[in-house]
Amino acid sequence: MSEPDQINSAIKNRTQNITTEIGNDEVGLIVREVSGELKINIQSRVEARELFRNFKGINSSSLAKPCTFFEYDMGRIFLLGPYEWLISTRNNIDKVKTLFGKKYVGYFSCVDVTDGYTELKLSGNLLDHTLKQSLTYDYFALNLEEETESFRCIQTNFARVPVLFWKTSKLSVNLLVRRSYADYLIEWLSILNSEEKLVVL
Amino acid sequence: MRRLNTNIINAVNSHENSITVNFKFNGKIYKGHKGESLASALIANDIAIVGRSFKFSRPRGIVGHWSEEPNAIVQVGSGAGTVPNLKATQVELYEGLEAKSVNGWPNVNFDLMSISGFFERLMPAGFYYKTFMYPRKFWKTYEKYIRKAAGLGKVPSEPDPDFYEKLNHHCDILVVGAGPSGMLAALQAGRAGARVIIADDQSEIGGSLLYSNSKIKKMSGYAWAKSIENEIRSFKNITVISRCTVFGYYDHNFLTMIERCTDHQSLTSDLGPRQRLHRVRAQSVILATGAFERPLVFANNDLPRIMLASSVSAYINRYAVTPGEKLVVCTNNDNAYKTAFDWKSLINDHVTIIDTRRAVQSEVIERAKAMRIKIIHGHGVIEARGRTRVKSVLVAPLCMSGKEIIGEATEIYCDVVATSGGWSAAVHLSSQTGVKPVWDNEILSFRPGQAVQSQKSVGACNGSFELKECIEDGISVGASEAKRLGFESGKPKQKIDLPETKDEHPTQEVFCLPHFKPLSRAPKQFVDQQLDVTAGSIELAAREGFESVEHVKRYTALGFGTDQGKLSNVNGMAILANALGKSIAETGTTMFRPAYTPTTFGAIAGREVKKLFDPKRYTPMHDWHLENTVEFENVGQWKRPWYFPKSGETMEQSVRRECVAVRNSLGILDASTLGKIDVQGKDAKEFLNRVYTNNFDTLNPGKCRYGLMLKEDGMIFDDGVCACISKDHYLIHTTTGGAANVLAWLELWKQTEWPDLDVFLTSVTDAWATATISGPNSRKLIQKVCSDIDFNNDNFKHMEWKQGLIAGIEARIFRVSFTGELSFEINVPSNFGLYIWNKLIETGAEFDITPYGTESMHILRAEKGFIIVGQDTDGSMSPMDMGMDWIVKSKKDYSFLGERSLIRADIVREDRKQFVGLRTLNDKQVLPEGSQIVRSKKQTIPIQMEGHVTSSYFSACLGHPIALAMIKNGHQRMGEIVYSPQSDGSVIELRIVNPVFYDPKGERQYV
């Protein structure tokens, strides 16, 4: 029987380093499962600047900017809604909780949803075509090179599955998808790529 | 062969005419050139008849050269990949192409249905409304034959072997049509830096310049178009999509386009998606869809080889084929003279121009004279003659208005007639947005009305039919739209050469040429050739009282065909206006709807077929289920194990084995799909009190409570167990299918009605994997895998939960039961779900642990009388109806959702349907779910219904069938015999009983 620490992936047929590659670098799409960071859902009606005051390295003015994420010293914080954030961090949940302080106990929720999500990184020359097929959102608008303090993210549907989507570089994007949909999404991407036979000029 | 020597072609043979291919039409093999249209190849092979008309089965030939074609409708391919209703004018030729006409039996040259032509006078407009009404009962017979006669082509019966895809686009400007104005609009917007998409339905961009002999400076129109195309393609911000038809224009500048990716190669070629549906959201749309040449209406104008003048030019100039030797041009405008010039200069054959206008001084007339082309002014073609193709035309002198004949007719022999009645702007797409086209008497065409979206029409589709105007229009609008959207001024970086302006003599307002006989007696003058609508039938409709253009359209079927009346609408409106004594502007026009051209269902479905029809959700244990021969049940998008058949077992045998195992020893269920909502905050308890019917004040950490949620109307909405994790922290469980709705419902109340509450809801369904072990041996198993919890009944009671390590993994264990047996629900982080499942299966082997699915779960809970929301309830059951008065606690500080509705008169009335159990008197009869219940088996119709069966199973543990039902006043009718009539005529006798069939005292779950 497998040891617990070896079954940490939502994607079937995973390789040891939990990388699923479809196609190749030149013509194709590369899908990687990203793991290792905790995903923590935060909700509170406390003013964001005050709630996150102990988080180092963040620009508090960006905390309430819709459709953005920003980095702090231990990870990233995504704004999901007016009173809701998702923290992706290398910290453990207890350490994160202590950052909010005792003062606000009862006035915020802090839920570890790590196992509820699968993070996928998509790259390769078929990326643009794949996104056009899968996403109704204008991902061109995410390409905000002028932004320095916060980056754009969007909650939308990818292949009819709800995802949190953000661009990590010109040729790669990350998706955070509910774990139960991850296999379907991989199936979608596999079929897309296997039938495509596109030559990207 | 009617193919010209290409050396004498003046311009634009851009098709790959050097490659000869074989193709089959109506069973015969012909040769053509790869890339030319099927219509072109048929003309080259001197095939005149390509189909039969829809109503009268008259022989029909090619009229146009693109999407306006009404007659040349073909079925392409064979077997599963066959496609009906393609226009031969749009089908590109490839090696091995097979096409056939869509009607005509035994063949198009000799069609037995053509005898219907003898009964033409019995089939006027709306004849089917008038004829098939009597006797009434015969309609079913008529219908069978009408349906057989109707329709064009055949759809394949096998699954489509091709695949299709959809692409989503966003752009600043979408330019529809890549003719002269569209290309320039795109170029100017692209130069300014806007994100531009330009789509065109032809294989090459250039529009009319692909076949026109126009000169721009010293370049041919074709060469000029290529130079513009080269510059367009040099911009990275301009996307050019050819072979792509924009067929739908919807609100918010959302447009749909279909790209034919491989149709020009082979219908079964393995080269990628056959077609692509582009879904475009544009900030601004520039329509440059051009115009359609309008044919003149005259007697027998449907004979093969009577064609549009511009199409004759297109076949000569673009494809180097000629439809005949002796041409008559029948026109009311200057434009058709170009066809005569093309014919004379390239073919040097007989050509005569019949112009309805009186002779005036104009450039084209002077040029025609110089080329020694015979022109007959002030005359019109009033009738064509011939049987299977045109042989001659009758030409008669007309009065100044062109509406009356003023002299003797003469016959002119010819084998091709090129007809032109002016141009009609292609207003279809702008009309789809709700913009009513307006009539412009100056250009004798409708043009788009005031746009209601961010949209502009340019060039011919806006009524500018002169090439120079089109180009200037494109330059101007492309630049101004880019500027309006915030891009730099669209001044051209290099000068664009323009053609010279030409003086044109105005088009005469003639649509239908007169005949010696009245419309109703003259040979048929076809307006809509695809659906056999004649000028006479439109006039008849007007005489019968149809005045609205929309009514006439429906009565006569004018414009109903797959060509959407591209050639017929304006002529039809003009004839109707004349019949009504109104102007065309007063008569108006019909509106257009998507799709502009026929679109395949495959493209609309895209990839959402077969495996990808609907997203699927899998539990962390899914792989194990697959390896253990499971049958799945779809619950919402979840794939839930339904039952686990062993080799050779039927579903019934499998389910019985699973149920008995749970009752006698140990079963295990994957319950990961149950909805789980984390509730936190200092007001969490108050929030729960408001959304559940029962009291949560007394629910302390470590305890669980079953709860029921109602909608405002007091009807059951969802149920589940709620656990208190710690002070101000709870975990709500919901039904699998109801999870998303429950969360949305709770958020709605939290955010809109109770924003003052500090309570926060987080879906954690996917975060936890749940394995439920149930049965007398479940405690023994859990004790073997968990050492840090005392599972003694005194320490870990029913409806409690504890946290501990299961096989080394942190877990939440809930002692709750949905089977009535001793049960534990083990929740671990999802990433360890499969690991824990394997561990439980391995350790439980000594108790013969049996995985069971949802079917067994349903039976086990039904034996206990536990309801399933959505199966036993349907949104119209209150807690009292279900015998759950005990869970409604009205003594709370704050009311709960639905409470007020529970005292409504209708909810407290006595004869409401109530939840009961049913036993069949015959123990071998299992009631079908949904069966109706009646009081007596001898009732006469209409039978009064007493209720219906909500759940029904055979209970292996009890040895007899059981059923749950909703029956009027059922709680007061225990022991009563009722009946259930079945669809086969039989009646099942039943006794109303308590819904708890098994362990009525509930002792087994408390052990």
PDB file of C-alpha atoms in Angstrom, chain A residues 1-14 41 43-46 83-84 97 105-117 129 131-141 159-161 178-185 187-188 191-193 195-198, chain B residues 163 165-171 195 270-273 276 279 281 607-608 611-620 622-623 626 637-638 678 680-683 728 743 747 750 755-768 807 809 829-832 834-835 838-839 842:
ATOM      1  CA  MET A   1       0.000   0.000   0.000  1.00  0.00           C
ATOM      2  CA  SER A   2       1.139   3.530  -0.744  1.00  0.00           C
ATOM      3  CA  GLU A   3       2.315   5.718   2.040  1.00  0.00           C
ATOM      4  CA  PRO A   4       0.135   8.747   2.788  1.00  0.00           C
ATOM      5  CA  ASP A   5       2.655  11.320   1.584  1.00  0.00           C
ATOM      6  CA  GLN A   6       2.779   9.735  -1.863  1.00  0.00           C
ATOM      7  CA  ILE A   7      -0.863  10.204  -2.734  1.00  0.00           C
ATOM      8  CA  ASN A   8      -1.041  13.894  -2.684  1.00  0.00           C
ATOM      9  CA  SER A   9      -2.309  14.487  -6.205  1.00  0.00           C
ATOM     10  CA  ALA A  10      -5.771  14.881  -7.638  1.00  0.00           C
ATOM     11  CA  ILE A  11      -4.707  13.951 -11.149  1.00  0.00           C
ATOM     12  CA  LYS A  12      -4.938  10.368 -12.268  1.00  0.00           C
ATOM     13  CA  ASN A  13      -2.035   8.587 -13.904  1.00  0.00           C
ATOM     14  CA  ARG A  14       0.338  10.974 -12.233  1.00  0.00           C
ATOM     15  CA  ASN A  41      -9.824  30.754   2.847  1.00  0.00           C
ATOM     16  CA  GLN A  43     -13.522  35.784   5.392  1.00  0.00           C
ATOM     17  CA  SER A  44     -14.153  38.796   7.585  1.00  0.00           C
ATOM     18  CA  ARG A  45     -16.035  42.061   7.726  1.00  0.00           C
ATOM     19  CA  VAL A  46     -13.079  43.692   9.503  1.00  0.00           C
ATOM     20  CA  TYR A  83     -14.897  40.177   2.341  1.00  0.00           C
ATOM     21  CA  GLU A  84     -13.105  37.065   1.164  1.00  0.00           C
ATOM     22  CA  LYS A  97      -4.212  32.332  12.391  1.00  0.00           C
ATOM     23  CA  VAL A 105     -11.403  35.985  17.063  1.00  0.00           C
ATOM     24  CA  GLY A 106     -15.053  35.450  16.175  1.00  0.00           C
ATOM     25  CA  TYR A 107     -14.908  38.154  13.557  1.00  0.00           C
ATOM     26  CA  PHE A 108     -13.175  36.185  10.864  1.00  0.00           C
ATOM     27  CA  SER A 109     -13.036  32.648   9.549  1.00  0.00           C
ATOM     28  CA  CYS A 110      -9.857  30.859   8.588  1.00  0.00           C
ATOM     29  CA  VAL A 111     -10.438  27.531   6.795  1.00  0.00           C
ATOM     30  CA  ASP A 112      -7.806  25.201   5.388  1.00  0.00           C
ATOM     31  CA  VAL A 113      -9.111  24.251   1.936  1.00  0.00           C
ATOM     32  CA  THR A 114      -5.811  22.892   0.603  1.00  0.00           C
ATOM     33  CA  ASP A 115      -7.166  19.441  -0.136  1.00  0.00           C
ATOM     34  CA  GLY A 116     -10.263  20.900  -1.776  1.00  0.00           C
ATOM     35  CA  TYR A 117      -8.324  22.416  -4.650  1.00  0.00           C
ATOM     36  CA  HIS A 129      -5.367  28.277 -28.399  1.00  0.00           C
ATOM     37  CA  LEU A 131      -7.366  29.305 -23.433  1.00  0.00           C
ATOM     38  CA  LYS A 132      -9.482  30.507 -26.332  1.00  0.00           C
ATOM     39  CA  GLN A 133     -11.246  27.163 -26.361  1.00  0.00           C
ATOM     40  CA  SER A 134     -11.719  26.903 -22.644  1.00  0.00           C
ATOM     41  CA  LEU A 135     -12.250  30.382 -21.349  1.00  0.00           C
ATOM     42  CA  THR A 136     -14.860  32.983 -22.176  1.00  0.00           C
ATOM     43  CA  TYR A 137     -12.937  35.615 -20.253  1.00  0.00           C
ATOM     44  CA  ASP A 138     -10.696  38.084 -22.071  1.00  0.00           C
ATOM     45  CA  TYR A 139      -7.410  36.859 -20.632  1.00  0.00           C
ATOM     46  CA  PHE A 140      -5.634  39.501 -22.697  1.00  0.00           C
ATOM     47  CA  ALA A 141      -6.787  41.906 -19.988  1.00  0.00           C
ATOM     48  CA  ALA A 159     -14.138  24.380 -19.796  1.00  0.00           C
ATOM     49  CA  ARG A 160     -17.388  25.015 -17.882  1.00  0.00           C
ATOM     50  CA  VAL A 161     -15.683  24.386 -14.562  1.00  0.00           C
ATOM     51  CA  ARG A 178     -11.960  22.239  -7.196  1.00  0.00           C
ATOM     52  CA  ARG A 179     -10.239  18.942  -6.716  1.00  0.00           C
ATOM     53  CA  SER A 180     -13.261  16.923  -7.819  1.00  0.00           C
ATOM     54  CA  TYR A 181     -13.137  18.600 -11.249  1.00  0.00           C
ATOM     55  CA  ALA A 182      -9.390  18.170 -11.748  1.00  0.00           C
ATOM     56  CA  ASP A 183      -9.554  14.829 -13.546  1.00  0.00           C
ATOM     57  CA  TYR A 184     -12.278  16.081 -15.864  1.00  0.00           C
ATOM     58  CA  LEU A 185     -10.178  19.124 -16.668  1.00  0.00           C
ATOM     59  CA  GLU A 187      -9.416  14.830 -19.672  1.00  0.00           C
ATOM     60  CA  TRP A 188     -10.617  17.987 -21.459  1.00  0.00           C
ATOM     61  CA  ILE A 191      -8.663  15.372 -25.747  1.00  0.00           C
ATOM     62  CA  LEU A 192      -8.163  18.932 -26.903  1.00  0.00           C
ATOM     63  CA  ASN A 193      -4.510  18.356 -27.525  1.00  0.00           C
ATOM     64  CA  GLU A 195      -7.149  15.874 -31.617  1.00  0.00           C
ATOM     65  CA  GLU A 196      -5.737  19.249 -32.357  1.00  0.00           C
ATOM     66  CA  LYS A 197      -2.646  18.481 -34.387  1.00  0.00           C
ATOM     67  CA  LEU A 198      -2.159  22.169 -34.743  1.00  0.00           C
TER      68      LEU A 198
ATOM     69  CA  PHE B 163     -15.052  16.825 -34.355  1.00  0.00           C
ATOM     70  CA  GLU B 165     -14.426  23.156 -31.570  1.00  0.00           C
ATOM     71  CA  LYS B 166     -15.299  26.560 -30.240  1.00  0.00           C
ATOM     72  CA  LEU B 167     -12.977  29.492 -29.761  1.00  0.00           C
ATOM     73  CA  ASN B 168     -13.692  32.577 -27.698  1.00  0.00           C
ATOM     74  CA  HIS B 169     -12.297  35.897 -28.852  1.00  0.00           C
ATOM     75  CA  HIS B 170     -12.263  39.408 -27.547  1.00  0.00           C
ATOM     76  CA  CYS B 171     -11.241  42.304 -29.727  1.00  0.00           C
ATOM     77  CA  ARG B 195      -6.971  44.575 -31.646  1.00  0.00           C
ATOM     78  CA  ASP B 270      -7.888  13.745 -40.291  1.00  0.00           C
ATOM     79  CA  LEU B 271      -6.448  17.208 -40.227  1.00  0.00           C
ATOM     80  CA  GLY B 272      -8.065  18.713 -37.170  1.00  0.00           C
ATOM     81  CA  PRO B 273     -11.481  20.082 -36.382  1.00  0.00           C
ATOM     82  CA  ARG B 276     -14.759  25.966 -35.644  1.00  0.00           C
ATOM     83  CA  ARG B 279     -17.616  33.382 -30.312  1.00  0.00           C
ATOM     84  CA  ARG B 281     -17.108  39.776 -28.070  1.00  0.00           C
ATOM     85  CA  ARG B 607     -16.459  19.640 -27.915  1.00  0.00           C
ATOM     86  CA  GLU B 608     -19.344  19.309 -25.523  1.00  0.00           C
ATOM     87  CA  LYS B 611     -16.992  12.226 -22.786  1.00  0.00           C
ATOM     88  CA  LEU B 612     -17.021  16.000 -22.506  1.00  0.00           C
ATOM     89  CA  PHE B 613     -20.769  16.433 -22.727  1.00  0.00           C
ATOM     90  CA  ASP B 614     -20.923  17.667 -19.158  1.00  0.00           C
ATOM     91  CA  PRO B 615     -18.226  18.289 -16.548  1.00  0.00           C
ATOM     92  CA  LYS B 616     -17.771  15.392 -14.189  1.00  0.00           C
ATOM     93  CA  ARG B 617     -16.740  15.351 -10.546  1.00  0.00           C
ATOM     94  CA  TYR B 618     -14.805  12.474  -9.047  1.00  0.00           C
ATOM     95  CA  THR B 619     -14.235  11.569  -5.415  1.00  0.00           C
ATOM     96  CA  PRO B 620     -10.709  10.890  -4.142  1.00  0.00           C
ATOM     97  CA  HIS B 622     -12.702   7.072  -7.711  1.00  0.00           C
ATOM     98  CA  ASP B 623      -9.712   5.051  -8.897  1.00  0.00           C
ATOM     99  CA  LEU B 626     -12.924   1.832 -11.198  1.00  0.00           C
ATOM    100  CA  GLN B 637     -22.141  16.198 -11.863  1.00  0.00           C
ATOM    101  CA  TRP B 638     -20.762  13.695  -9.369  1.00  0.00           C
ATOM    102  CA  ASP B 678     -17.881  25.272   7.292  1.00  0.00           C
ATOM    103  CA  GLN B 680     -17.670  30.174  11.647  1.00  0.00           C
ATOM    104  CA  GLY B 681     -18.139  33.444  13.497  1.00  0.00           C
ATOM    105  CA  LYS B 682     -19.477  34.730  16.779  1.00  0.00           C
ATOM    106  CA  ASP B 683     -23.023  34.721  15.377  1.00  0.00           C
ATOM    107  CA  ASP B 728     -18.554  29.595  17.099  1.00  0.00           C
ATOM    108  CA  LEU B 743     -24.652  27.513   0.121  1.00  0.00           C
ATOM    109  CA  GLU B 747     -25.219  33.397   1.440  1.00  0.00           C
ATOM    110  CA  LYS B 750     -26.493  36.336   5.168  1.00  0.00           C
ATOM    111  CA  PRO B 755     -25.548  41.531   7.072  1.00  0.00           C
ATOM    112  CA  ASP B 756     -25.138  42.439  10.729  1.00  0.00           C
ATOM    113  CA  LEU B 757     -24.331  38.838  11.672  1.00  0.00           C
ATOM    114  CA  ASP B 758     -20.672  37.894  11.933  1.00  0.00           C
ATOM    115  CA  VAL B 759     -20.902  34.513  10.297  1.00  0.00           C
ATOM    116  CA  PHE B 760     -18.777  33.143   7.475  1.00  0.00           C
ATOM    117  CA  LEU B 761     -19.572  30.235   5.183  1.00  0.00           C
ATOM    118  CA  THR B 762     -16.966  28.217   3.320  1.00  0.00           C
ATOM    119  CA  SER B 763     -17.624  25.231   1.100  1.00  0.00           C
ATOM    120  CA  VAL B 764     -15.333  22.386   2.157  1.00  0.00           C
ATOM    121  CA  THR B 765     -17.016  19.578   0.215  1.00  0.00           C
ATOM    122  CA  ASP B 766     -13.932  18.916  -1.868  1.00  0.00           C
ATOM    123  CA  ALA B 767     -11.534  19.329   1.034  1.00  0.00           C
ATOM    124  CA  TRP B 768     -12.731  16.240   2.908  1.00  0.00           C
ATOM    125  CA  ALA B 807      -4.080   5.019  10.273  1.00  0.00           C
ATOM    126  CA  ILE B 809      -4.072  10.562   9.429  1.00  0.00           C
ATOM    127  CA  PRO B 829      -8.351  15.536   4.094  1.00  0.00           C
ATOM    128  CA  SER B 830      -9.110  14.550   0.495  1.00  0.00           C
ATOM    129  CA  ASN B 831      -5.520  13.887  -0.444  1.00  0.00           C
ATOM    130  CA  PHE B 832      -5.592  10.968   1.998  1.00  0.00           C
ATOM    131  CA  LEU B 834      -7.831   6.858  -1.146  1.00  0.00           C
ATOM    132  CA  TYR B 835      -5.214   5.875   1.401  1.00  0.00           C
ATOM    133  CA  ASN B 838      -7.642   1.220   1.147  1.00  0.00           C
ATOM    134  CA  LYS B 839      -6.712   0.894   4.813  1.00  0.00           C
ATOM    135  CA  GLU B 842      -7.711  -4.060   4.019  1.00  0.00           C
TER     136      GLU B 842
END
